[in-house]
PDB file of C-alpha atoms in Angstrom:
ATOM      1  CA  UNK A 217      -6.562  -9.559 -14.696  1.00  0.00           C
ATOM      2  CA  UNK A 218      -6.100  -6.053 -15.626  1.00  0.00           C
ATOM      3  CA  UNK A 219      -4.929  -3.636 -17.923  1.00  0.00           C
ATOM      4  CA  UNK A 220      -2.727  -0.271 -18.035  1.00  0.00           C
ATOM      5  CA  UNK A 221      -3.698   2.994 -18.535  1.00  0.00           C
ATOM      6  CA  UNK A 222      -2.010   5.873 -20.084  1.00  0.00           C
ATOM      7  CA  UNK A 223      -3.057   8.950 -18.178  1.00  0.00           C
ATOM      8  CA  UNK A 224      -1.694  12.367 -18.724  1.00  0.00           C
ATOM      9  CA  UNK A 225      -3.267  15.780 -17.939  1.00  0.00           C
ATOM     10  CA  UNK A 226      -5.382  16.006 -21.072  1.00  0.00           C
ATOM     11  CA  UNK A 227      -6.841  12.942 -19.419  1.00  0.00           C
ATOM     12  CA  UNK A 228      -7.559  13.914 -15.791  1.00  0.00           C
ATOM     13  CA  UNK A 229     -11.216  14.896 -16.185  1.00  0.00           C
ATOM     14  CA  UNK A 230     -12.107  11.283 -17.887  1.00  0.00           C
ATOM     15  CA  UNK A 231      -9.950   9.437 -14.865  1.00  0.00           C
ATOM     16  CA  UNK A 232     -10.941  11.481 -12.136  1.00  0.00           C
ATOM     17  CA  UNK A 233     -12.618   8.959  -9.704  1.00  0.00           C
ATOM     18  CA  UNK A 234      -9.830   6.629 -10.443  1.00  0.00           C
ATOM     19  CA  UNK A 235      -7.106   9.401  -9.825  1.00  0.00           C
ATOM     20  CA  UNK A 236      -8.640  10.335  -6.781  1.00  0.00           C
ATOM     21  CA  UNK A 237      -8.777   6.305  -5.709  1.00  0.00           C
ATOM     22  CA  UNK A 238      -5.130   6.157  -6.824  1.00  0.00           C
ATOM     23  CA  UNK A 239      -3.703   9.394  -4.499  1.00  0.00           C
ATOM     24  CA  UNK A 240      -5.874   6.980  -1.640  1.00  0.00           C
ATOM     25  CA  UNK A 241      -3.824   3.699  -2.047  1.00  0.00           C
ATOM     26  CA  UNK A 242      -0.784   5.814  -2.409  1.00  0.00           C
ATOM     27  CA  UNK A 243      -1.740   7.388   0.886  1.00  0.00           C
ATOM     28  CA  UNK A 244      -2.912   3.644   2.163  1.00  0.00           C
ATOM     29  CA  UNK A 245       0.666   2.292   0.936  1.00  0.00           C
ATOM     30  CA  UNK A 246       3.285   4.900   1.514  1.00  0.00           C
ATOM     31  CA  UNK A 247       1.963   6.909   4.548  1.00  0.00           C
ATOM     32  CA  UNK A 248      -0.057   3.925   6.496  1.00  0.00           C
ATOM     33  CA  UNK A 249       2.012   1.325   5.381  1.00  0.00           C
ATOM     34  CA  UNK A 250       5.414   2.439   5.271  1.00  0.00           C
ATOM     35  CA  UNK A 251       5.173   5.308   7.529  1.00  0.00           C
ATOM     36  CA  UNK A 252       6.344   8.211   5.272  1.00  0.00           C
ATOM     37  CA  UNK A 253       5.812  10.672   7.209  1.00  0.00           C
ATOM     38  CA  UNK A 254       6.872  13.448   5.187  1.00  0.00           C
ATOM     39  CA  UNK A 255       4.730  13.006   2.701  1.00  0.00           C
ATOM     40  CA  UNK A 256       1.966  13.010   5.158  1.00  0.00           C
ATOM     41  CA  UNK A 257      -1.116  15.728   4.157  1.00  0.00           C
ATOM     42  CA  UNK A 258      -4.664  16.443   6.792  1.00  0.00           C
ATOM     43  CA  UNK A 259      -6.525  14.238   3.788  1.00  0.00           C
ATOM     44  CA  UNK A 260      -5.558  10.901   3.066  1.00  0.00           C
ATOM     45  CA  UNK A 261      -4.245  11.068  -0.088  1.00  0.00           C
ATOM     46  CA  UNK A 262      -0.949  10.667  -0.692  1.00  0.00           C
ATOM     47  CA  UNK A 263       0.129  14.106  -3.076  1.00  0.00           C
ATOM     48  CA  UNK A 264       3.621  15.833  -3.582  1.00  0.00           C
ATOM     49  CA  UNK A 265       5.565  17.979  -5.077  1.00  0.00           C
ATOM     50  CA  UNK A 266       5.734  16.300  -8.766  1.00  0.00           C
ATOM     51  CA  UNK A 267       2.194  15.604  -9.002  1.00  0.00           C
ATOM     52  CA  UNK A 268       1.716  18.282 -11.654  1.00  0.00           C
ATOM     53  CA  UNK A 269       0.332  18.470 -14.687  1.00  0.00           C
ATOM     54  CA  UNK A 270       3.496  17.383 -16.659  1.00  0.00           C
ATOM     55  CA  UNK A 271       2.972  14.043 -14.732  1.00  0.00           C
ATOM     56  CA  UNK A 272       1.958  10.935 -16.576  1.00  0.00           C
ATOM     57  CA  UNK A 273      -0.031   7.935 -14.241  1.00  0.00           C
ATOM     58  CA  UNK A 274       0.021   4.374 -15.300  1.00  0.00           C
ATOM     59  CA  UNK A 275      -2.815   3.308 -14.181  1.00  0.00           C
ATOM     60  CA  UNK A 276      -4.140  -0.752 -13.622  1.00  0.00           C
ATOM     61  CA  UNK A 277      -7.698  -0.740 -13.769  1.00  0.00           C
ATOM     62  CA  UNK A 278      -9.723  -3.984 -13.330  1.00  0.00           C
ATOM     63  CA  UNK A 279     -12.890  -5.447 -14.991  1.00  0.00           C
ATOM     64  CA  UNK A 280     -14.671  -3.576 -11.931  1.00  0.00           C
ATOM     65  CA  UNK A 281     -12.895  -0.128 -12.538  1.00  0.00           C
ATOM     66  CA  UNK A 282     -11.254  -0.721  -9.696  1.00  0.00           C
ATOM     67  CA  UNK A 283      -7.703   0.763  -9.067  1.00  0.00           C
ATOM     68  CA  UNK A 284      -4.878  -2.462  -8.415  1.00  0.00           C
ATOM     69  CA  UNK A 285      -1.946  -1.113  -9.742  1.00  0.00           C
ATOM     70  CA  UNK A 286       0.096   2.005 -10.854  1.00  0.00           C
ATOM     71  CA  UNK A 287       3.265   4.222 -11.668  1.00  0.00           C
ATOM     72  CA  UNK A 288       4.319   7.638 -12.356  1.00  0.00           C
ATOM     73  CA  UNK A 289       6.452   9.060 -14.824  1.00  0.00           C
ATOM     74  CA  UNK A 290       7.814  12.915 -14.739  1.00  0.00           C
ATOM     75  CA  UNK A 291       9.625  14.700 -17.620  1.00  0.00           C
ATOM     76  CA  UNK A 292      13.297  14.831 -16.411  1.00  0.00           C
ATOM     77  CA  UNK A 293      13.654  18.216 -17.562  1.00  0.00           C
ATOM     78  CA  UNK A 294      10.784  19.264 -15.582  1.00  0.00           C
ATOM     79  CA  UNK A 295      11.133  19.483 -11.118  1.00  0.00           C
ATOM     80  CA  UNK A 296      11.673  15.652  -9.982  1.00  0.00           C
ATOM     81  CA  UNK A 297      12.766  13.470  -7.317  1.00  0.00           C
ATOM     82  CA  UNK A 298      16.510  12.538  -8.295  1.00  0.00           C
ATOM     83  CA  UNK A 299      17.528  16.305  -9.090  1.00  0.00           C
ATOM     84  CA  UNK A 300      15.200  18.471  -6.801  1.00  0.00           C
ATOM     85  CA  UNK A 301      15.552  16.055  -3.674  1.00  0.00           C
ATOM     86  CA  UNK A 302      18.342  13.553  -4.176  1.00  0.00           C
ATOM     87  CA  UNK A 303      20.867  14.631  -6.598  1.00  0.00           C
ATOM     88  CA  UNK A 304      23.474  13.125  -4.688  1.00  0.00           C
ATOM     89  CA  UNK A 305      22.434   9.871  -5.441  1.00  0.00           C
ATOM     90  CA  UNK A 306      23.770  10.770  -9.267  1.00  0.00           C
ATOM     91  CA  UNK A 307      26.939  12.205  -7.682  1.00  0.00           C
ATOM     92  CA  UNK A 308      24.734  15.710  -8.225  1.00  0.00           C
ATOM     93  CA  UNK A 309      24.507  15.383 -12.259  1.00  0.00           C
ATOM     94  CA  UNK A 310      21.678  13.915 -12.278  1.00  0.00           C
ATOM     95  CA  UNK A 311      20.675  12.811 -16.024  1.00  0.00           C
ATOM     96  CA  UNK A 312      18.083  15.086 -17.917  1.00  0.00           C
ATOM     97  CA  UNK A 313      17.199  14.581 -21.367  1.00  0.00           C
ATOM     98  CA  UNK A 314      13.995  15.521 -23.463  1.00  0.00           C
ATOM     99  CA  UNK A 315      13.400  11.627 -23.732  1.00  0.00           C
ATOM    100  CA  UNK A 316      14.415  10.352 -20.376  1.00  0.00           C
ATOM    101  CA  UNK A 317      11.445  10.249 -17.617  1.00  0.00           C
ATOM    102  CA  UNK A 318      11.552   9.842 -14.062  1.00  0.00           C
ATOM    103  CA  UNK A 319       9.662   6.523 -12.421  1.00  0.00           C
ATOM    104  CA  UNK A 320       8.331   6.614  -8.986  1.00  0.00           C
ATOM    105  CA  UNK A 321       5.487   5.075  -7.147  1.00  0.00           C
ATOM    106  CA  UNK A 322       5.078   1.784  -8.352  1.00  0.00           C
ATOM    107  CA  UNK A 323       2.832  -0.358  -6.408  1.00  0.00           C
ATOM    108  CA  UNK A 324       0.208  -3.402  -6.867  1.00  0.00           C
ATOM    109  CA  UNK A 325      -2.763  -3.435  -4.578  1.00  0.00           C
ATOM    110  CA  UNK A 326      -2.159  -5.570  -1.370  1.00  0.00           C
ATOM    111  CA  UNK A 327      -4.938  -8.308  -2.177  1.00  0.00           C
ATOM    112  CA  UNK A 328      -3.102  -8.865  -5.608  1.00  0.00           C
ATOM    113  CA  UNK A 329       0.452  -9.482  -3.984  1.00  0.00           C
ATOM    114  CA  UNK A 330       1.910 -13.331  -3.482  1.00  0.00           C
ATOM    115  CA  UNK A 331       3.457 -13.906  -0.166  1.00  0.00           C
ATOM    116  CA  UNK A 332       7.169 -14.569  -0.763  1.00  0.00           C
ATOM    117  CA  UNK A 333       7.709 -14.223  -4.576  1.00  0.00           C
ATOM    118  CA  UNK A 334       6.342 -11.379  -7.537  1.00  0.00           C
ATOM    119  CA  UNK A 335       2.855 -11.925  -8.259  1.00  0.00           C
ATOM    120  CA  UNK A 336       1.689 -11.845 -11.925  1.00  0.00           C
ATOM    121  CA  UNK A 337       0.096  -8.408 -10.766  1.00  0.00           C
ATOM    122  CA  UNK A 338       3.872  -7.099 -10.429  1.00  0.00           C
ATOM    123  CA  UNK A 339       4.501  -7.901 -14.283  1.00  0.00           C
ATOM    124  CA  UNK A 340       1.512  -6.312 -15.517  1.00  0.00           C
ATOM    125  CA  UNK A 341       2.696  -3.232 -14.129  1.00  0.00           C
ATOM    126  CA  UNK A 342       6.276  -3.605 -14.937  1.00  0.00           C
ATOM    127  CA  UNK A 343       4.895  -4.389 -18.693  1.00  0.00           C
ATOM    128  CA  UNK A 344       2.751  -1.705 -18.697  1.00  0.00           C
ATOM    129  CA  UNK A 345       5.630   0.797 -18.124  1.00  0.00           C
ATOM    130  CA  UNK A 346       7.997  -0.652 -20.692  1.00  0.00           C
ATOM    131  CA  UNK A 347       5.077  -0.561 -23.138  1.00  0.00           C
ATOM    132  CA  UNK A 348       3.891   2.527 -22.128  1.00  0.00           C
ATOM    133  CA  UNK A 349       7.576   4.674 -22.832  1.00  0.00           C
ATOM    134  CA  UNK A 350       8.219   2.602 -26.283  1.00  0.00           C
ATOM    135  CA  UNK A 351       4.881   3.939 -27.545  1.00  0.00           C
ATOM    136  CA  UNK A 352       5.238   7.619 -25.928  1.00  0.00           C
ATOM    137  CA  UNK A 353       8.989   7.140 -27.114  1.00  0.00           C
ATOM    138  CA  UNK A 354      10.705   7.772 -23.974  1.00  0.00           C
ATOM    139  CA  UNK A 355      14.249   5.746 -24.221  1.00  0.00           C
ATOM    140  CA  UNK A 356      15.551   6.301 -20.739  1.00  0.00           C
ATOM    141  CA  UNK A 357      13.671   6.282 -16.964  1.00  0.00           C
ATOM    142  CA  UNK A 358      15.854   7.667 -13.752  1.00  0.00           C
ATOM    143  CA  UNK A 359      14.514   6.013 -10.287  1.00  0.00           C
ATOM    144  CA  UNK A 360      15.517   6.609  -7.217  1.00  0.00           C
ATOM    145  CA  UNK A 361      14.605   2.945  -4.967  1.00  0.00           C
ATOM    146  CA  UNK A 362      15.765   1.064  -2.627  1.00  0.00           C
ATOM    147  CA  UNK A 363      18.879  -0.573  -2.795  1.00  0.00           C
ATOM    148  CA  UNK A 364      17.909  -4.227  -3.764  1.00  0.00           C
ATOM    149  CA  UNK A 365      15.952  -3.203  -6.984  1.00  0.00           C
ATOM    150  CA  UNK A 366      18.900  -3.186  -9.713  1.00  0.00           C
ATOM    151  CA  UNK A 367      19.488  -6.992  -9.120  1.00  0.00           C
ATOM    152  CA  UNK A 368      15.873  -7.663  -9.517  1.00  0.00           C
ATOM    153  CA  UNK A 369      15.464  -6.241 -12.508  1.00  0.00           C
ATOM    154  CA  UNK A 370      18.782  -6.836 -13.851  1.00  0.00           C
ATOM    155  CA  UNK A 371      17.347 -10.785 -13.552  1.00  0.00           C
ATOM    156  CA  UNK A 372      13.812  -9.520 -16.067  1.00  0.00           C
ATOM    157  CA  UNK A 373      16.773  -8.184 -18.754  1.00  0.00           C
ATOM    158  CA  UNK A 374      16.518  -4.950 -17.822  1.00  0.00           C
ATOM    159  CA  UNK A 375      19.751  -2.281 -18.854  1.00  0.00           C
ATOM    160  CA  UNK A 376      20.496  -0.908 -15.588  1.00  0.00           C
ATOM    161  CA  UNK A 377      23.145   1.844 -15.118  1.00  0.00           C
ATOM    162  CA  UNK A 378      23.738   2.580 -11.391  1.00  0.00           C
ATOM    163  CA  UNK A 379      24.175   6.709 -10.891  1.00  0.00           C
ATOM    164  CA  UNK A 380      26.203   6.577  -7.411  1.00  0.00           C
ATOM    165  CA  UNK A 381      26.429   5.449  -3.625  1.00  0.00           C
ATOM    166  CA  UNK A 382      24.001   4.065  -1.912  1.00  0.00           C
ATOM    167  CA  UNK A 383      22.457   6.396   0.554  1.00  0.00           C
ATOM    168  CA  UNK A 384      21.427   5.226   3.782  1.00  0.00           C
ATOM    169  CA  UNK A 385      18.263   6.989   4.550  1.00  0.00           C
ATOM    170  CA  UNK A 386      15.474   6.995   7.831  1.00  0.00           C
ATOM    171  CA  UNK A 387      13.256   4.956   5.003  1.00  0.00           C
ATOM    172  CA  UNK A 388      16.257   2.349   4.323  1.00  0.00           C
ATOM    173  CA  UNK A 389      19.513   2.465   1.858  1.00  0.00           C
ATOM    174  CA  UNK A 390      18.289   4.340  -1.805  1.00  0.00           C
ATOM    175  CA  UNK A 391      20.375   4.302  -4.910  1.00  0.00           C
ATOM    176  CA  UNK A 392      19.655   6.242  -7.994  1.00  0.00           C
ATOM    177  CA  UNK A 393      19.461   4.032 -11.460  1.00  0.00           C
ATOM    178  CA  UNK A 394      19.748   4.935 -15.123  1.00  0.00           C
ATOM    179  CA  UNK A 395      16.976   2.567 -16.752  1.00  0.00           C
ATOM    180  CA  UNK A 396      17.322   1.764 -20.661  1.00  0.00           C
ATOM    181  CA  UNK A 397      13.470   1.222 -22.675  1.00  0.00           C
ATOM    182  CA  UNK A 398      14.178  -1.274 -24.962  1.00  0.00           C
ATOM    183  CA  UNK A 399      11.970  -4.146 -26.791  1.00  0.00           C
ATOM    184  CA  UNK A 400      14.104  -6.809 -25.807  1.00  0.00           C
ATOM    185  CA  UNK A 401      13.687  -5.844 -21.612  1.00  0.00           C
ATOM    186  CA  UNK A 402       9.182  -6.116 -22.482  1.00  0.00           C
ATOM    187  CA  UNK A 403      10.041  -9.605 -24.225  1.00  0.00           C
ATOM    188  CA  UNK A 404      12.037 -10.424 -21.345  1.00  0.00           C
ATOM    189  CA  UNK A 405       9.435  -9.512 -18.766  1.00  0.00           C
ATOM    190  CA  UNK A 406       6.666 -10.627 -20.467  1.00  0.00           C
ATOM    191  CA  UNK A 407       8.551 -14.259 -20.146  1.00  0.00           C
ATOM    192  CA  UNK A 408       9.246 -14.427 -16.922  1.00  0.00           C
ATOM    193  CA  UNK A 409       5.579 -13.397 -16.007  1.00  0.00           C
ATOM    194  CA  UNK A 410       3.931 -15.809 -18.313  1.00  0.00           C
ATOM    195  CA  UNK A 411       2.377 -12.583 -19.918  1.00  0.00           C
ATOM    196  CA  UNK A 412       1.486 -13.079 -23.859  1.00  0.00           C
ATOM    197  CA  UNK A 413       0.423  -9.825 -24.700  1.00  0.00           C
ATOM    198  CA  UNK A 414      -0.228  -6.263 -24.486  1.00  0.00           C
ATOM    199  CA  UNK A 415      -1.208  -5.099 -21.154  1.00  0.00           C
ATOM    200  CA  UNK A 416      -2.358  -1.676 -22.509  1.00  0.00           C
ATOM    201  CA  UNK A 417      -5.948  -0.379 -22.612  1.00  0.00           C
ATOM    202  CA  UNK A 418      -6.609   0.484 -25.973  1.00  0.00           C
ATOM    203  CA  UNK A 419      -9.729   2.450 -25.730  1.00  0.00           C
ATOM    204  CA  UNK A 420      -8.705   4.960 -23.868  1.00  0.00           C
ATOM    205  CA  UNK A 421      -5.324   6.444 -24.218  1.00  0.00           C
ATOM    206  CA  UNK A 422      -3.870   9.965 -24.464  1.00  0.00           C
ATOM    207  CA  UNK A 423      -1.470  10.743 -26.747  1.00  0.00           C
TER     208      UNK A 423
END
């Protein structure tokens, strides 16, 4: 359907259409759809604070080049969204480590959802990012999500440590979550998504 994309700043001049096309759906998603307003800029692309260039995109680019899915991962020893903007959610210790990364903006492209139940397009992208921090050797991702996420990944296999309260927010109740990378949660995943092997693009990816 498609594959992932490993796309760090070395990268950007290579990805640059599809970066651009992926701050658009982000906009399309987050700002149109959901009505974050905060996060609202005069263009309509959806860009903040930890876009920088210590940010690494997962990318899912079709046959077409087209831009279906993605994710974003920020070093948490770098500015981020649990300990700049929501360290309360980790009782304000928010965890920081050399190998633990922050995950935020997931999403699959509307036309590749399934009304009622997680689409195959879902587990690509939830593949890709296990895949993507065993080979970049990152053993730990911090999210900050809404509150019904740690029981549906808990279900893929998934190591979930939960950091504190739930906070009720204007966008609905958050919680923050301590994520473990291991082999066994991508085995898992790939099972319950009927996926039989690597969803990472091999011809291009940064290091």
């Amino acid at each position: 359907m498609f594959r992932i994309h490993i796309v760090d700043w070395s990268a950007r001049d290579i990805y640059k259409h599809h970066l651009e096309r992926y701050f658009r759906i982000r906009h399309e998603i987050y700002v149109e759809g959901r009505g974050w307003k905060a996060v609202a800029r005069p263009i309509d692309m959806e860009i903040d604070a930890f876009d920088t260039e210590d940010a690494i995109y997962l990318l899912g680019i079709d046959a077409q080049s087209n831009v279906v899915g993605g994710s974003r991962l920020v070093p948490s020893l770098k500015p981020h969204l649990l300990a700049d903007v929501f360290p309360i959610l980790a009782r304000g210790t928010p965890p920081q480590a050399e190998d633990t990364f922050e995950w935020t903006r997931f999403f699959v492209a509307p036309s590749l959802r399934t009304s009622g139940q997680s689409s195959q397009a879902v587990g690509i992208v939830l593949c890709g990012l296990l895949e993507s921090c065993l080979k970049l050797r990152i053993r730990k991702l911090s999210v900050v999500c809404e509150a019904f996420w740690p029981e549906r990944l808990r279900a893929l296999g998934w190591e979930i440590a939960v950091l504190g309260d739930v906070l009720d927010h204007p966008d609905g109740e958050i919680i923050g979550l301590l994520i473990d990378i291991t082999p066994h949660a991508l085995l898992c995943t790939r099972s319950a998504y009927q996926i039989e092997r690597s969803v990472l693009d091999v011809r291009i990816v940064s290091s």
